[in-house]
Amino acid sequence: MTIINESIKDKKGYRLHVIKTDKYKTNTFVWKWKAPLTKDDVTKRALLPQVLQSSTKDYQTTTELRAYLDELYGASFYVDLAKKGEYHIISFTLEVANEKFLKDSSPLMEKGMEFLASVILNPNVENQSFHNETVEKEKRNLKQRIQSVYDDKMRYSNARLVEEMCKGEAFALHANGEKEDVDGITSEQLFQYYNKALKEDELDFYVIGDVDATNVETICQKLFPFEGRTPLTVEKSRDSEKHGEPKEIKENQDVKQGKLNIGYRTNITFGDEDYFPLTVFNGIFGGFSHSKLFINVREKASLAYYAASLVESHKGLLMVMSGIDNKNYDQAVKIIHEQMDAMKNGDFTEDEITQTKAVIRNQLLETIDTARGSVEVLYHNVISKESITIDDWLKQVDKTTKDEIVNAAKKIELDTIYFLTGNEEDAQ
Amino acid sequence: MKKIDFDQLQESLYYEKMDNGLDVYILPKNGFNKTFCTFTTNYGSVDNHFVPLDGDDFEKVPDGIAHFLEHKLFEKEDGDVFQQFSKQGASSNAFTSFTRTAYLFSSTSDVEKNLVTLIDFVQDPYFTEKTVEKEKGIIGQEITMYDDNPDWRLYFGLIQNMYHNHPVKIDIAGTIESIAPITKDLLYLCYNTFYHPSNMLLFVVGPVDAENTMNMIRDNQNKKDFKEPKEIQRKFEDEPSTVAEKKQVLKMNVQSSKCLVGIKALDVNQKGKEMLKNELTINVFLDMLFGKSAKNYFDLYNEGLIDETFYYDYTQETGFGFAMIGGDTEKPDQLAERIEDILLKAKEGEFLSEEALERSKKKKAGAFLRAINSPEYIANQFTRYAFNEMDLFDVVPTLESITFEDVKREAQRFIDKERLTVCQVVPK
């Protein structure tokens, strides 16, 4: 059985992915723009989609643009930014009702796609420059967004861990850009950058819903003319990842709960042979509520409300996060180290493996029950230049052995321990 | 078993009341991998003063006990139910709101087994002094985590401004001090009163066979004995219609300020169709004033008073209700002034038009279609609606019935200077 039916076609300048399904009451369209993450471009690239989504030549104010979306039965439209490995990804997502569930059945799909084309290809531009007031407004908004990370201590400590851990690597940059670089961007420069992105980015367009693939293709042909290109790629270089002694960083702030974040290098990325064993490793170690971290940090020692780990698939990082009382730092770190040692020593049972595989399978199948989740899962292939189907993915997880998990565990190296603490004396 | 068809949506809902009073709903969703089930009791953080099932007099219980009970129900003599679910490939969770406590799982295999696990674990409490004590550490960390979260503090600060007496102003998890006196006997007291099947609702949504599933649930329930239910008496002190505080400013370790304006609702004893129409009318009204296609939104954004975090929301339950409008801002006082000004002008009919109403109704209808792609949304919202004697599937027809006169009348009634309040978070 094929779980997801993805048809991929190379069009001029982009790839068209159509996933036909009658699960949803809506149709979803996602444009993915991918480019290497660089210090020079990251902030412009974070600003760009915000400017594009706020007005176009056809809808010259945000009010007009949003009123049009309301007219399309409240089509939801948003942009976002992500870091995947050392790539910076812009997404434009539009979800529009399938008219067959409405009394009034005007062709919403085509109108939705036309709207996306208007946003992406027909921006509010005059004299080779974006509309200046819009750019200034969005610069202010972007600074605010960058700054807001500071106020959410969970996000903040996670971002700080990555900053400390990946100093000097592109991955240390933030997906939303760098605050000090925002003011310097002019409307002309941003427009130049837009043209460059349009010409050089690796573009993928996903269409999910009860749609006719040929019809989608015909509409795309009409709406999305791009130039051909060979997208830039980042060479996987592991030299920069070789480190000496693990770092320990403590930072003092006025917080009631300490945030403990620990980063490891897994030396394994999506597409590597031991990637699937790594995901099973993570499931046993800290991915779920039956995992070692949850059981030992929360349930047994009562130290935390949350204690979990996750894998950054394309950069090959494993990150542990937990919220603990400031005074329990040593005890929590010790317990986490013990769990990692246990994993490396193969101190886990066949039952734990079976249980974890079942939960991973469940999680993956659930993710692809949403249109957005399907795109995220399938897009891993684009980033890593692989063509792993969901069926393969499930099979690979299923056949993972204990030896393979231990092998993956042995490649994992502790890199940085970061602690955000409310105690002056803890932060030396 | 009753079958209710929704032709336009191409959905069918199955319903049966069990002999013990439990309401069971099943919504088959073919094409989905995931089955999502919630088992919910009509009992939340506000229900802290009631006549116990075995008693005659009103009794007041510690703040945070409904949430504490939710945590403890997962623990059994032979271990933790999380484990049981993950062995069966499912993920499970629970949440406590002001008025409900819901237990849930989702899984893509072994659905029947998981469903039995869900029903059985909720209907088989096991509390000991030792495990109750241990949980205080974990919940203590959960409370501390929220203490550091400025958005949560802002949200609760606003509710505390609104209410003089009603327990909705008490944090759902209580405080570290308030949970200290909780004992296993108190947990049993609450459990026995509120977890009677006649006070609960089970919702199953996913690729299931309604007939078989209902049979299974019926067999399960017929095997168990429950005490005769009696109507639950809950006590709430009288609540003035005016707000308790006009303004509160919280100084926190943040970089961005935040501001919310609240409106305390007037009609808090509605139920059923009346409540549904009232709730939707106020939502549409707020959307006309503050939605992204409203001129006010554009102006506030241009003036640099709001950013993308700006939102509005309206919540109504029996006994309390409130609207909130606001977000991150550099100028919290100016924003509060502007929002109040807009509301007071809207009371006189400004900013309202037939055209804006039609657009807003369309937008909400589309949003409803998008929402029912989500099994989580259907199960959670259907339950909330049912506890208030409303029907989730009446949303679109009720929306369509809202007239311009309805909105103007509601604006007149809903907005009142005496029921407005402001809460702000500002940097220390």
Tab-separated table of C-alpha atoms in Angstrom, chain A residues 23-26 50 63 66-67 70-71 73-76 95 97 100-103 137-138 140-141 144-145 147 150-151 153-154 253-257 259 289-290 295 298-299 302-306 323-325 355 358-359 362 365-366 368-369, chain B residues 8-11 29 31-34 71 75 80 82-83 86-87 89-91 106-108 134-135 137-138 141-142 144-145 147-148 150 253-256 292-294 298 301-302 304 307-308 328 330 359 362-363 366 369-370 372-373 400 428:
chain	number	residue	atom	x	y	z
A	23	LYS	CA	-9.355	13.569	3.152
A	24	TYR	CA	-9.763	17.303	3.477
A	25	LYS	CA	-12.486	19.917	3.112
A	26	THR	CA	-9.839	22.301	1.837
A	50	GLN	CA	6.838	39.574	5.295
A	63	THR	CA	-6.542	45.696	4.214
A	66	ARG	CA	-6.861	40.477	3.605
A	67	ALA	CA	-10.374	41.498	2.505
A	70	ASP	CA	-11.966	36.815	3.471
A	71	GLU	CA	-13.952	36.871	0.234
A	73	TYR	CA	-14.152	32.058	2.260
A	74	GLY	CA	-11.510	33.044	4.745
A	75	ALA	CA	-8.619	31.433	2.891
A	76	SER	CA	-5.790	31.185	5.371
A	95	GLU	CA	-5.330	26.925	2.411
A	97	ALA	CA	-12.033	25.766	1.142
A	100	LYS	CA	-17.861	21.386	-3.115
A	101	PHE	CA	-18.628	21.789	0.602
A	102	LEU	CA	-20.077	25.265	0.145
A	103	LYS	CA	-23.433	26.368	-1.152
A	137	LYS	CA	6.702	48.766	8.838
A	138	GLU	CA	7.862	45.228	8.273
A	140	ARG	CA	9.828	47.242	12.752
A	141	ASN	CA	7.740	44.078	12.919
A	144	GLN	CA	9.907	42.884	17.346
A	145	ARG	CA	9.749	39.230	16.308
A	147	GLN	CA	13.272	40.353	20.205
A	150	TYR	CA	13.988	36.668	24.603
A	151	ASP	CA	10.651	36.750	26.424
A	153	LYS	CA	12.427	31.415	28.098
A	154	MET	CA	11.964	27.986	26.577
A	253	GLN	CA	18.520	35.979	34.504
A	254	ASP	CA	15.569	36.885	36.610
A	255	VAL	CA	13.682	33.593	36.123
A	256	LYS	CA	11.932	31.342	38.625
A	257	GLN	CA	12.586	28.126	36.750
A	259	LYS	CA	16.162	25.944	31.815
A	289	SER	CA	6.543	10.011	27.519
A	290	HIS	CA	7.814	6.444	27.871
A	295	ILE	CA	10.798	8.432	33.336
A	298	ARG	CA	10.265	13.586	35.824
A	299	GLU	CA	8.583	10.439	37.083
A	302	SER	CA	10.224	14.519	40.339
A	303	LEU	CA	12.637	17.207	39.139
A	304	ALA	CA	10.777	18.549	36.143
A	305	TYR	CA	7.496	18.910	34.386
A	306	TYR	CA	9.121	18.338	31.029
A	323	GLY	CA	12.773	23.023	33.093
A	324	ILE	CA	14.137	22.470	36.604
A	325	ASP	CA	14.598	24.155	39.905
A	355	GLN	CA	7.306	0.203	21.903
A	358	ALA	CA	5.205	1.614	17.330
A	359	VAL	CA	5.055	5.178	18.605
A	362	ASN	CA	2.056	6.293	14.858
A	365	LEU	CA	1.194	8.466	10.179
A	366	GLU	CA	-0.461	11.156	12.252
A	368	ILE	CA	0.765	13.021	7.325
A	369	ASP	CA	-2.913	13.275	8.290
B	8	GLN	CA	-23.346	19.481	2.738
B	9	LEU	CA	-20.286	18.465	4.738
B	10	GLN	CA	-20.497	14.811	3.707
B	11	GLU	CA	-20.170	13.652	7.295
B	29	LYS	CA	-13.460	9.783	8.965
B	31	GLY	CA	-8.983	8.266	4.509
B	32	PHE	CA	-7.394	9.348	7.764
B	33	ASN	CA	-4.718	7.217	9.413
B	34	LYS	CA	-5.406	8.520	12.849
B	71	HIS	CA	-2.200	14.168	36.578
B	75	GLU	CA	-0.796	6.461	37.633
B	80	ASP	CA	1.783	4.459	34.377
B	82	PHE	CA	1.329	6.501	29.325
B	83	GLN	CA	3.390	3.305	29.087
B	86	SER	CA	2.787	3.711	23.934
B	87	LYS	CA	3.123	-0.070	24.012
B	89	GLY	CA	1.510	2.562	19.542
B	90	ALA	CA	-0.641	5.413	20.796
B	91	SER	CA	0.147	8.774	22.247
B	106	SER	CA	-4.530	9.194	19.222
B	107	SER	CA	-3.353	6.164	17.359
B	108	THR	CA	-3.090	4.687	13.910
B	134	LYS	CA	5.566	12.906	44.604
B	135	GLU	CA	3.298	14.640	42.119
B	137	GLY	CA	7.172	18.297	42.826
B	138	ILE	CA	6.218	17.790	39.166
B	141	GLN	CA	7.608	22.786	38.229
B	142	GLU	CA	4.641	23.133	35.878
B	144	THR	CA	6.829	27.679	38.021
B	145	MET	CA	7.148	27.283	34.263
B	147	ASP	CA	5.127	31.906	36.259
B	148	ASP	CA	7.978	32.745	33.889
B	150	PRO	CA	4.619	36.525	30.187
B	253	ASN	CA	11.897	40.042	32.849
B	254	VAL	CA	10.902	40.819	29.248
B	255	GLN	CA	12.135	43.013	26.420
B	256	SER	CA	8.786	43.652	24.714
B	292	LYS	CA	-6.815	41.744	9.518
B	293	SER	CA	-9.118	43.192	6.877
B	294	ALA	CA	-10.469	45.851	9.253
B	298	PHE	CA	-4.271	48.606	9.329
B	301	TYR	CA	-0.250	48.478	12.526
B	302	ASN	CA	0.765	51.640	10.646
B	304	GLY	CA	3.376	51.062	15.185
B	307	ASP	CA	2.565	43.648	15.357
B	308	GLU	CA	1.700	40.207	14.066
B	328	ASP	CA	2.882	42.718	21.924
B	330	GLU	CA	5.957	49.136	22.143
B	359	ARG	CA	-17.170	39.221	4.549
B	362	LYS	CA	-17.768	34.090	4.798
B	363	LYS	CA	-14.426	34.094	6.545
B	366	GLY	CA	-14.315	28.913	5.585
B	369	LEU	CA	-14.335	23.918	7.046
B	370	ARG	CA	-10.618	24.187	7.706
B	372	ILE	CA	-13.117	20.185	10.654
B	373	ASN	CA	-10.115	18.772	8.818
B	400	GLU	CA	-25.642	32.568	8.157
B	428	LYS	CA	11.315	45.609	34.819
